[in-house]
Tab-separated table of C-alpha atoms and ligand atoms in Angstrom:
chain	number	residue	atom	x	y	z
W	259	MET	CA	143.814	189.823	131.521
W	260	ARG	CA	145.836	193.827	131.610
W	261	SER	CA	146.619	194.198	127.920
W	262	LEU	CA	150.355	195.627	126.741
W	263	ASP	CA	148.552	198.748	126.185
W	264	ASP	CA	147.810	198.792	129.366
W	265	LEU	CA	150.941	198.829	130.612
W	266	LEU	CA	152.311	201.165	128.155
W	267	ALA	CA	149.690	203.542	129.437
W	268	GLU	CA	150.556	203.436	133.090
W	269	GLY	CA	154.188	203.609	130.906
W	270	VAL	CA	157.391	201.580	130.974
W	271	SER	CA	159.804	205.053	131.102
W	272	GLY	CA	163.366	203.378	132.598
W	273	ARG	CA	161.075	200.207	134.131
W	274	ARG	CA	162.804	197.029	134.035
W	275	VAL	CA	160.296	194.626	131.714
W	276	LEU	CA	160.989	191.320	131.408
W	277	VAL	CA	159.438	189.930	128.579
W	278	ARG	CA	159.309	185.729	127.709
W	279	ALA	CA	159.840	185.397	124.335
W	280	ASP	CA	159.154	182.449	121.838
W	281	LEU	CA	162.822	182.594	120.260
W	282	ASN	CA	163.061	178.879	119.725
W	283	VAL	CA	163.633	178.749	115.879
W	284	PRO	CA	164.581	175.574	113.451
W	285	LEU	CA	168.759	176.164	113.178
W	286	ASP	CA	170.545	174.807	110.350
W	287	ARG	CA	173.473	173.248	111.771
W	288	SER	CA	175.188	171.559	108.357
W	289	THR	CA	176.555	174.244	108.445
W	290	PRO	CA	179.972	175.176	111.020
W	291	SER	CA	177.706	177.978	112.538
W	292	PRO	CA	174.083	176.914	113.294
W	293	ARG	CA	171.983	179.410	110.781
W	294	ILE	CA	168.853	180.337	111.162
W	295	SER	CA	166.775	178.336	108.790
W	296	ASP	CA	162.686	179.830	109.484
W	297	ASP	CA	163.061	183.580	111.351
W	298	GLY	CA	159.073	183.431	112.106
W	299	ARG	CA	159.123	183.576	115.823
W	300	ILE	CA	161.604	186.333	115.885
W	301	ARG	CA	159.581	188.784	113.950
W	302	ALA	CA	156.146	187.548	115.397
W	303	SER	CA	157.756	188.786	118.439
W	304	LEU	CA	159.508	192.819	117.555
W	305	PRO	CA	156.371	194.148	117.613
W	306	THR	CA	156.167	193.775	122.052
W	307	VAL	CA	159.814	194.638	122.190
W	308	GLN	CA	159.484	197.214	119.959
W	309	ALA	CA	156.570	199.030	122.130
W	310	LEU	CA	158.365	198.562	125.149
W	311	ARG	CA	161.886	200.005	123.458
W	312	ASN	CA	159.623	203.318	122.429
W	313	GLY	CA	158.317	203.217	124.913
W	314	GLY	CA	161.099	203.600	127.222
W	315	ALA	CA	161.880	200.340	128.444
W	316	ARG	CA	164.818	198.391	129.721
W	317	VAL	CA	163.874	195.516	127.672
W	318	VAL	CA	164.974	191.943	129.351
W	319	VAL	CA	164.127	188.915	126.888
W	320	ALA	CA	164.045	184.938	128.650
W	321	ALA	CA	163.372	182.145	126.034
W	322	HIS	CA	163.595	178.158	125.129
W	323	LEU	CA	165.746	177.118	122.339
W	324	GLY	CA	165.094	173.561	121.281
W	325	ARG	CA	165.248	171.338	124.325
W	326	PRO	CA	169.474	171.302	125.913
W	327	LYS	CA	168.887	168.774	129.286
W	328	GLY	CA	169.428	171.395	131.608
W	329	ALA	CA	172.684	171.967	131.495
W	330	PRO	CA	174.166	174.631	129.648
W	331	ASP	CA	175.034	173.545	125.910
W	332	PRO	CA	177.007	175.600	123.416
W	333	GLN	CA	174.876	174.375	121.165
W	334	PHE	CA	171.450	174.697	122.351
W	335	SER	CA	172.772	178.776	122.481
W	336	LEU	CA	170.689	182.037	121.564
W	337	ALA	CA	173.440	183.460	119.941
W	338	PRO	CA	172.422	183.200	116.338
W	339	VAL	CA	169.429	184.347	117.668
W	340	ALA	CA	170.285	187.674	119.750
W	341	ALA	CA	172.350	188.394	116.269
W	342	ARG	CA	169.169	187.629	114.462
W	343	LEU	CA	166.890	189.728	116.732
W	344	GLY	CA	169.697	193.019	117.013
W	345	GLU	CA	169.362	193.098	113.590
W	346	LEU	CA	165.861	192.613	112.710
W	347	LEU	CA	165.137	195.730	115.807
W	348	GLY	CA	168.077	197.652	113.857
W	349	THR	CA	170.570	197.826	117.566
W	350	ASP	CA	172.809	195.816	118.862
W	351	VAL	CA	171.188	192.997	121.171
W	352	PRO	CA	173.323	190.998	123.964
W	353	LEU	CA	173.230	187.811	125.809
W	354	ALA	CA	173.333	186.624	129.013
W	355	SER	CA	175.623	183.539	129.195
W	356	ASP	CA	173.519	182.933	131.928
W	357	VAL	CA	170.293	183.291	132.484
W	358	ALA	CA	169.662	183.919	136.295
W	359	GLY	CA	173.459	184.884	137.227
W	360	ASP	CA	175.968	187.031	137.765
W	361	ASP	CA	176.420	188.115	134.062
W	362	ALA	CA	172.330	188.635	133.425
W	363	ARG	CA	172.171	190.208	136.690
W	364	ALA	CA	174.701	192.827	135.202
W	365	LYS	CA	173.270	193.312	131.844
W	366	VAL	CA	170.564	194.322	133.143
W	367	ALA	CA	172.073	196.733	135.313
W	368	ALA	CA	173.816	198.433	132.621
W	369	LEU	CA	170.284	199.434	130.296
W	370	GLY	CA	169.160	202.051	128.981
W	371	ASP	CA	166.624	203.233	128.064
W	372	GLY	CA	165.810	201.215	124.823
W	373	ASP	CA	167.577	199.013	125.680
W	374	VAL	CA	167.433	195.344	124.829
W	375	LEU	CA	169.671	192.424	126.902
W	376	LEU	CA	168.817	188.692	125.702
W	377	LEU	CA	169.385	186.471	129.211
W	378	GLU	CA	170.585	182.680	127.182
W	379	ASN	CA	168.782	179.681	126.726
W	380	VAL	CA	166.270	178.820	129.978
W	381	ARG	CA	166.548	175.467	129.390
W	382	PHE	CA	169.629	175.615	130.648
W	383	GLU	CA	168.402	175.865	133.863
W	384	ALA	CA	167.186	172.097	135.480
W	385	ALA	CA	164.820	174.315	137.153
W	386	GLU	CA	162.948	175.711	134.267
W	387	THR	CA	161.003	172.448	133.433
W	388	SER	CA	160.601	171.227	136.717
W	389	LYS	CA	158.105	169.660	138.421
W	390	ASP	CA	158.725	170.643	141.312
W	391	ASP	CA	156.931	173.734	142.661
W	392	ALA	CA	159.976	174.572	145.041
W	393	GLU	CA	162.735	174.430	142.928
W	394	ARG	CA	161.107	176.380	139.631
W	395	GLY	CA	159.870	178.765	142.397
W	396	GLU	CA	164.261	179.276	142.504
W	397	LEU	CA	164.369	179.483	139.652
W	398	ALA	CA	160.788	181.926	139.301
W	399	ASP	CA	162.224	184.610	142.166
W	400	ARG	CA	165.766	184.910	140.175
W	401	LEU	CA	164.549	186.102	137.345
W	402	ALA	CA	161.932	187.883	138.799
W	403	ALA	CA	164.408	190.382	140.415
W	404	LEU	CA	165.512	191.223	136.681
W	405	ALA	CA	162.879	193.118	136.379
W	406	ASP	CA	159.639	195.855	136.968
W	407	VAL	CA	157.117	194.215	135.346
W	408	TYR	CA	156.066	190.623	133.439
W	409	VAL	CA	155.511	190.811	129.879
W	410	ASP	CA	154.090	187.202	128.235
W	411	ASP	CA	154.140	186.610	125.038
W	412	ALA	CA	155.714	183.030	124.402
W	413	PHE	CA	152.596	181.736	122.600
W	414	GLY	CA	154.358	178.675	121.849
W	415	ALA	CA	155.331	178.627	125.608
W	416	VAL	CA	151.971	179.170	127.161
W	417	HIS	CA	150.656	175.412	127.896
W	418	ARG	CA	154.043	174.740	130.002
W	419	LYS	CA	153.983	175.173	133.231
W	420	HIS	CA	157.569	176.587	133.602
W	421	ALA	CA	159.420	178.830	135.681
W	422	SER	CA	159.899	181.721	133.217
W	423	VAL	CA	156.103	181.198	131.774
W	424	TYR	CA	153.881	180.501	134.872
W	425	ASP	CA	156.149	181.158	137.814
W	426	VAL	CA	156.983	184.523	137.296
W	427	ALA	CA	154.669	185.625	136.259
W	428	LEU	CA	153.158	184.451	140.175
W	429	ARG	CA	156.112	187.050	141.057
W	430	LEU	CA	155.953	190.079	139.349
W	431	PRO	CA	152.394	192.755	137.814
W	432	HIS	CA	152.172	191.491	134.786
W	433	ALA	CA	150.526	191.613	130.853
W	434	ALA	CA	149.296	189.620	127.654
W	435	GLY	CA	152.022	190.786	124.849
W	436	ARG	CA	150.504	191.853	121.442
W	437	LEU	CA	151.537	188.180	120.229
W	438	VAL	CA	150.072	186.615	122.527
W	439	ALA	CA	146.367	188.609	122.110
W	440	THR	CA	146.614	188.131	118.360
W	441	GLU	CA	146.716	184.492	119.259
W	442	LEU	CA	143.850	184.868	121.471
W	443	ASP	CA	142.044	186.718	119.180
W	444	VAL	CA	142.110	183.956	116.338
W	445	LEU	CA	141.153	181.049	118.631
W	446	THR	CA	138.824	182.638	120.295
W	447	ARG	CA	137.215	182.584	116.426
W	448	LEU	CA	137.715	179.817	115.749
W	449	THR	CA	136.020	178.096	118.998
W	450	THR	CA	132.866	180.715	118.589
W	451	ASP	CA	130.348	180.315	116.186
W	452	PRO	CA	132.830	179.159	113.126
W	453	GLU	CA	131.183	179.900	110.142
W	454	ARG	CA	130.536	176.433	108.235
W	455	PRO	CA	131.096	175.159	106.969
W	456	TYR	CA	134.285	174.341	109.232
W	457	VAL	CA	136.960	171.737	108.099
W	458	VAL	CA	140.254	170.966	109.471
W	459	VAL	CA	142.785	170.300	108.211
W	460	LEU	CA	145.386	168.373	110.827
W	461	GLY	CA	149.441	166.017	109.728
W	462	GLY	CA	152.022	165.234	111.251
W	463	SER	CA	153.594	162.211	112.738
W	464	LYS	CA	152.418	161.304	116.221
W	465	VAL	CA	148.427	161.051	116.297
W	466	SER	CA	149.011	160.085	119.712
W	467	ASP	CA	149.764	163.625	120.297
W	468	LYS	CA	146.419	164.923	118.010
W	469	LEU	CA	144.326	162.723	118.921
W	470	ALA	CA	143.118	164.413	122.495
W	471	VAL	CA	142.483	167.193	119.571
W	472	ILE	CA	140.349	165.231	116.788
W	473	GLU	CA	138.630	164.098	119.872
W	474	ALA	CA	137.722	167.241	121.687
W	475	LEU	CA	137.179	169.132	117.221
W	476	LEU	CA	134.928	166.174	115.933
W	477	PRO	CA	132.017	166.817	117.025
W	478	LYS	CA	132.223	171.216	116.324
W	479	VAL	CA	133.807	170.601	112.462
W	480	ASP	CA	131.617	169.982	109.362
W	481	ARG	CA	134.993	167.495	107.736
W	482	LEU	CA	138.694	166.892	109.665
W	483	LEU	CA	141.217	165.729	106.366
W	484	VAL	CA	143.674	163.389	108.150
W	485	GLY	CA	146.862	163.422	106.170
W	486	GLY	CA	151.080	163.163	107.368
W	487	GLY	CA	152.262	159.967	109.478
W	488	MET	CA	149.480	160.399	111.638
W	489	CYS	CA	146.532	158.866	108.829
W	490	PHE	CA	148.032	155.849	108.846
W	491	THR	CA	146.796	154.588	112.385
W	492	PHE	CA	143.798	155.574	110.134
W	493	LEU	CA	144.229	153.333	107.505
W	494	ALA	CA	144.965	150.531	109.508
W	495	ALA	CA	142.128	151.156	111.231
W	496	GLN	CA	139.840	151.180	108.720
W	497	GLY	CA	141.734	147.514	107.342
W	498	HIS	CA	143.986	148.311	105.279
W	499	GLY	CA	148.292	147.651	105.007
W	500	VAL	CA	150.054	149.837	105.536
W	501	GLY	CA	154.123	148.668	104.925
W	502	SER	CA	156.650	150.287	107.613
W	503	SER	CA	154.896	153.695	107.908
W	504	LEU	CA	154.406	155.092	111.188
W	505	LEU	CA	151.845	153.182	112.479
W	506	GLU	CA	151.315	153.861	115.716
W	507	ALA	CA	149.917	149.958	117.132
W	508	ASP	CA	147.613	150.832	120.601
W	509	GLN	CA	145.940	153.465	119.227
W	510	VAL	CA	144.310	151.584	116.202
W	511	ASP	CA	141.150	151.216	118.178
W	512	THR	CA	141.271	154.796	118.585
W	513	CYS	CA	141.298	155.386	115.745
W	514	ARG	CA	138.640	152.925	114.778
W	515	ARG	CA	136.028	154.694	117.359
W	516	LEU	CA	136.812	157.736	116.410
W	517	LEU	CA	136.124	156.619	112.232
W	518	ALA	CA	132.620	154.904	113.291
W	519	GLU	CA	131.446	158.078	115.896
W	520	ALA	CA	133.065	160.361	112.805
W	521	GLY	CA	131.147	159.068	109.806
W	522	ASN	CA	132.261	160.492	106.928
W	523	ARG	CA	133.422	163.771	108.909
W	524	ILE	CA	136.899	161.634	108.641
W	525	VAL	CA	139.314	162.054	105.291
W	526	LEU	CA	141.220	160.187	104.257
W	527	PRO	CA	144.009	160.343	101.712
W	528	VAL	CA	142.970	157.968	98.798
W	529	ASP	CA	146.360	157.232	97.568
W	530	VAL	CA	149.847	157.671	98.999
W	531	VAL	CA	153.561	158.730	98.085
W	532	ALA	CA	155.782	155.334	98.888
W	533	ALA	CA	159.502	154.880	99.428
W	534	SER	CA	161.307	152.222	99.552
W	535	ALA	CA	163.366	154.051	101.961
W	536	PHE	CA	163.039	157.948	104.880
W	537	SER	CA	165.590	159.668	102.582
W	538	ALA	CA	165.291	161.710	99.719
W	539	ASP	CA	166.979	159.546	96.845
W	540	ALA	CA	164.374	156.850	97.629
W	541	GLU	CA	163.235	154.541	94.838
W	542	VAL	CA	158.679	156.902	95.073
W	543	SER	CA	155.970	155.354	93.729
W	544	VAL	CA	152.733	156.516	93.859
W	545	VAL	CA	149.935	154.313	94.826
W	546	ASP	CA	146.327	153.704	96.210
W	547	VAL	CA	145.745	152.737	100.676
W	548	ASP	CA	145.139	149.448	99.599
W	549	ALA	CA	148.472	148.809	97.646
W	550	ILE	CA	150.374	149.936	99.945
W	551	PRO	CA	153.489	147.085	99.543
W	552	ASP	CA	154.360	145.743	102.571
W	553	ASP	CA	158.681	146.851	101.976
W	554	ARG	CA	157.161	150.640	101.284
W	555	MET	CA	156.839	153.667	103.344
W	556	GLY	CA	154.148	156.344	103.108
W	557	LEU	CA	155.894	159.775	103.043
W	558	ASP	CA	154.184	162.229	101.162
W	559	VAL	CA	149.798	162.156	100.216
W	560	GLY	CA	149.543	161.384	96.480
W	561	PRO	CA	147.839	164.022	94.200
W	562	ARG	CA	144.758	162.256	94.002
W	563	THR	CA	144.364	162.666	97.771
W	564	VAL	CA	145.238	166.814	96.871
W	565	GLU	CA	142.279	167.218	95.263
W	566	VAL	CA	140.303	165.286	97.300
W	567	PHE	CA	140.827	168.011	100.025
W	568	GLY	CA	141.118	170.592	97.970
W	569	ARG	CA	137.946	170.524	96.282
W	570	GLU	CA	136.917	170.340	100.861
W	571	LEU	CA	138.622	172.897	101.598
W	572	GLY	CA	137.672	174.666	97.847
W	573	GLY	CA	133.538	175.939	99.782
W	574	ALA	CA	135.086	175.921	102.504
W	575	ARG	CA	134.820	179.689	105.498
W	576	THR	CA	136.673	178.579	108.037
W	577	VAL	CA	139.948	176.655	108.183
W	578	PHE	CA	142.163	175.495	110.789
W	579	TRP	CA	145.680	173.253	109.808
W	580	ASN	CA	148.110	171.689	111.998
W	581	GLY	CA	151.031	169.763	110.893
W	582	PRO	CA	152.401	168.942	107.380
W	583	MET	CA	150.679	166.714	104.876
W	584	GLY	CA	154.609	165.004	104.690
W	585	VAL	CA	157.845	164.431	104.582
W	586	PHE	CA	158.054	168.243	103.540
W	587	GLU	CA	161.783	168.804	105.032
W	588	LEU	CA	163.326	166.290	101.582
W	589	VAL	CA	161.927	167.462	97.956
W	590	PRO	CA	160.050	164.417	97.039
W	591	PHE	CA	157.962	164.289	99.809
W	592	GLN	CA	156.698	167.864	99.806
W	593	ALA	CA	153.989	168.299	96.845
W	594	GLY	CA	151.278	167.312	99.503
W	595	THR	CA	152.610	170.136	101.901
W	596	ARG	CA	151.738	172.298	98.949
W	597	GLY	CA	149.015	171.666	97.330
W	598	VAL	CA	147.265	171.488	100.914
W	599	ALA	CA	149.334	174.481	102.139
W	600	ALA	CA	147.676	176.539	98.645
W	601	ALA	CA	144.250	175.572	99.041
W	602	VAL	CA	144.140	176.576	102.215
W	603	ALA	CA	145.648	179.787	101.334
W	604	ALA	CA	142.698	180.104	99.024
W	605	VAL	CA	139.644	179.637	101.520
W	606	ALA	CA	137.501	182.646	101.214
W	607	GLY	CA	136.857	182.781	104.956
W	608	LEU	CA	139.481	182.505	108.438
W	609	SER	CA	142.642	180.054	107.547
W	610	VAL	CA	143.849	179.271	110.366
W	611	VAL	CA	147.865	177.411	110.433
W	612	GLY	CA	148.767	176.445	113.059
W	613	GLY	CA	152.126	174.347	114.520
W	614	GLY	CA	155.614	175.776	114.082
W	615	ASP	CA	157.100	172.483	111.062
W	616	SER	CA	153.817	173.619	109.651
W	617	ALA	CA	154.616	177.566	109.803
W	618	ALA	CA	157.531	176.498	108.485
W	619	ALA	CA	156.445	174.504	106.120
W	620	VAL	CA	154.210	177.431	104.539
W	621	ARG	CA	157.521	180.139	104.712
W	622	THR	CA	160.096	177.426	103.365
W	623	LEU	CA	158.368	176.045	100.292
W	624	GLY	CA	157.466	179.377	99.411
W	625	LEU	CA	154.217	180.471	100.156
W	626	ASP	CA	153.058	183.701	100.387
W	627	GLU	CA	152.306	185.127	104.071
W	628	ALA	CA	150.379	186.760	103.768
W	629	ALA	CA	147.482	185.150	101.583
W	630	TYR	CA	146.480	183.781	105.083
W	631	GLY	CA	144.357	184.608	108.015
W	632	HIS	CA	146.687	184.033	110.792
W	633	ILE	CA	149.796	182.254	111.091
W	634	SER	CA	149.987	181.038	114.092
W	635	THR	CA	153.191	180.111	116.141
W	636	GLY	CA	152.160	178.398	119.331
W	637	GLY	CA	151.548	174.188	117.590
W	638	GLY	CA	151.372	172.679	120.823
W	639	ALA	CA	149.378	175.431	122.722
W	640	SER	CA	146.549	175.835	120.248
W	641	LEU	CA	146.103	172.288	119.778
W	642	GLU	CA	145.840	172.398	123.605
W	643	TYR	CA	143.922	175.320	123.204
W	644	LEU	CA	141.740	174.488	120.792
W	645	GLU	CA	141.011	171.262	122.740
W	646	GLY	CA	139.381	173.587	126.402
W	647	ARG	CA	141.765	173.119	128.152
W	648	GLU	CA	143.554	175.829	130.609
W	649	LEU	CA	146.435	176.528	129.357
W	650	PRO	CA	148.364	177.509	133.329
W	651	GLY	CA	150.261	180.588	131.393
W	652	LEU	CA	147.390	182.414	130.270
W	653	ALA	CA	145.747	181.336	133.988
W	654	VAL	CA	148.539	183.035	135.382
W	655	LEU	CA	148.013	186.327	133.510
W	656	ALA	CA	143.851	186.511	134.225
W	657	GLN	CA	144.910	185.803	137.539
W	658	ASP	CA	145.423	189.567	139.668
W	659	GLY	CA	149.847	190.836	138.628
W	660	ALA	CA	151.473	191.126	142.348
W	661	ALA	CA	151.979	194.584	143.184
L	71	ADP	P1	153.654	170.670	113.620
L	71	ADP	O1	155.181	171.659	113.960
L	71	ADP	O2	152.999	171.711	112.599
L	71	ADP	O3	151.758	171.346	114.670
L	71	ADP	P2	154.236	167.682	113.696
L	71	ADP	O4	155.068	168.620	114.323
L	71	ADP	O5	153.538	167.308	114.086
L	71	ADP	O6	153.437	169.714	113.270
L	71	ADP	O7	154.292	166.977	112.681
L	71	ADP	C1	155.757	167.497	112.046
L	71	ADP	C2	156.822	166.050	111.391
L	71	ADP	O8	156.087	165.506	111.467
L	71	ADP	C3	157.263	167.059	109.808
L	71	ADP	O9	158.958	167.122	109.963
L	71	ADP	C4	157.010	165.858	109.128
L	71	ADP	O10	158.408	164.837	108.327
L	71	ADP	C5	156.460	164.247	109.602
L	71	ADP	N1	155.970	164.093	108.755
L	71	ADP	C6	154.491	164.041	108.447
L	71	ADP	N2	154.141	162.779	107.011
L	71	ADP	C7	154.921	162.323	107.602
L	71	ADP	C8	155.185	160.490	106.974
L	71	ADP	N3	154.277	160.509	106.184
L	71	ADP	N4	155.596	160.192	107.695
L	71	ADP	C9	156.606	160.516	108.628
L	71	ADP	N5	156.715	161.676	109.732
L	71	ADP	C10	155.564	162.283	108.253
L	72	MG	MG1	156.431	170.225	115.169
């Protein structure tokens, strides 16, 4: 895989470089114009863009935001991202009004050395995420025509076989950006002979999303701590009533088998914060997991669970944490995530936080980012990497670049 430094050594002055970045930031839509509630992904993209500018490249950035339905939708415009990127770079970053159409072509032609242009949300083109190679190829042709070289720095999207991630790399000489290189370096340390004890903490909402990674990690970890919405399918598998908590009934058997295989390596909550409704002003009480009332839902792990998880984390030398322990977006259900986040931050060895919501939780709950070994920008991508799956966006970078 060619690195950004290889590309810089070759010289990028005056060359048009298409950078696929992951700028998929959370937006607060409660104000008239949407406000970026966490700009971590934009900041993580700066080193690559800045290095290319310093080398005199004409930088064309492609990115997605949210899940528009394959057509332009002002709600999902990258306009707020262009503004923030410009602020952070200290330069004006114009936004093309299309992805790879007339306006993009005109604005690329107007770029000077060291300038930066952001293309509009690539998912405004249905072809971006199409399963049809020819449809993606047509978009990739138009994207490739905007540049001389392609740099993939969108670690959060490398598990997607999308036009701007995969197909365009088949059409241009390419290199991996700094963020992709850093992420790979850390994930390699997690998968190659991690220092023990190796503890993985998983939370978040859907157990079905994370069963594959649990299967893959179970033989490798010393402890797997399970919190978040997904713990209730495991608790149900142990025979507990879970009230109206999140439950994936069709996964209960799988969870029961995993628990049997894992022995004491899977650690589940001992208490939860049970609420009368999914709301910040619900009635709440802390209950043991064998006493969740039928009409209550567990929206966070309880304080004794934080202690139990904290003890496991206290002795760990390698930790990977993905998925909040509770509905941290609502104040009454933040304590579990905050407690576990603090315990992960205190780990003496390598601590890695992966996942968009987990990383956002670390920042919005006011924890010190510097206390973690690494905060990954990619949730799905890091999980698939840890599962040992081939990631299309990385595989294509490893192939020889087109001349
Ligand atoms: P990440 O983005 O870090 O990979 P996920 O997307 O898997 O994490 O999960 C994050 C979501 O899980 C959050 O929006 C959070 O509110 C939700 N969540 C956590 N615990 C619960 C719970 N007990 N019930 C419902 N949702 C939960
Ligand atoms: Mg998420």
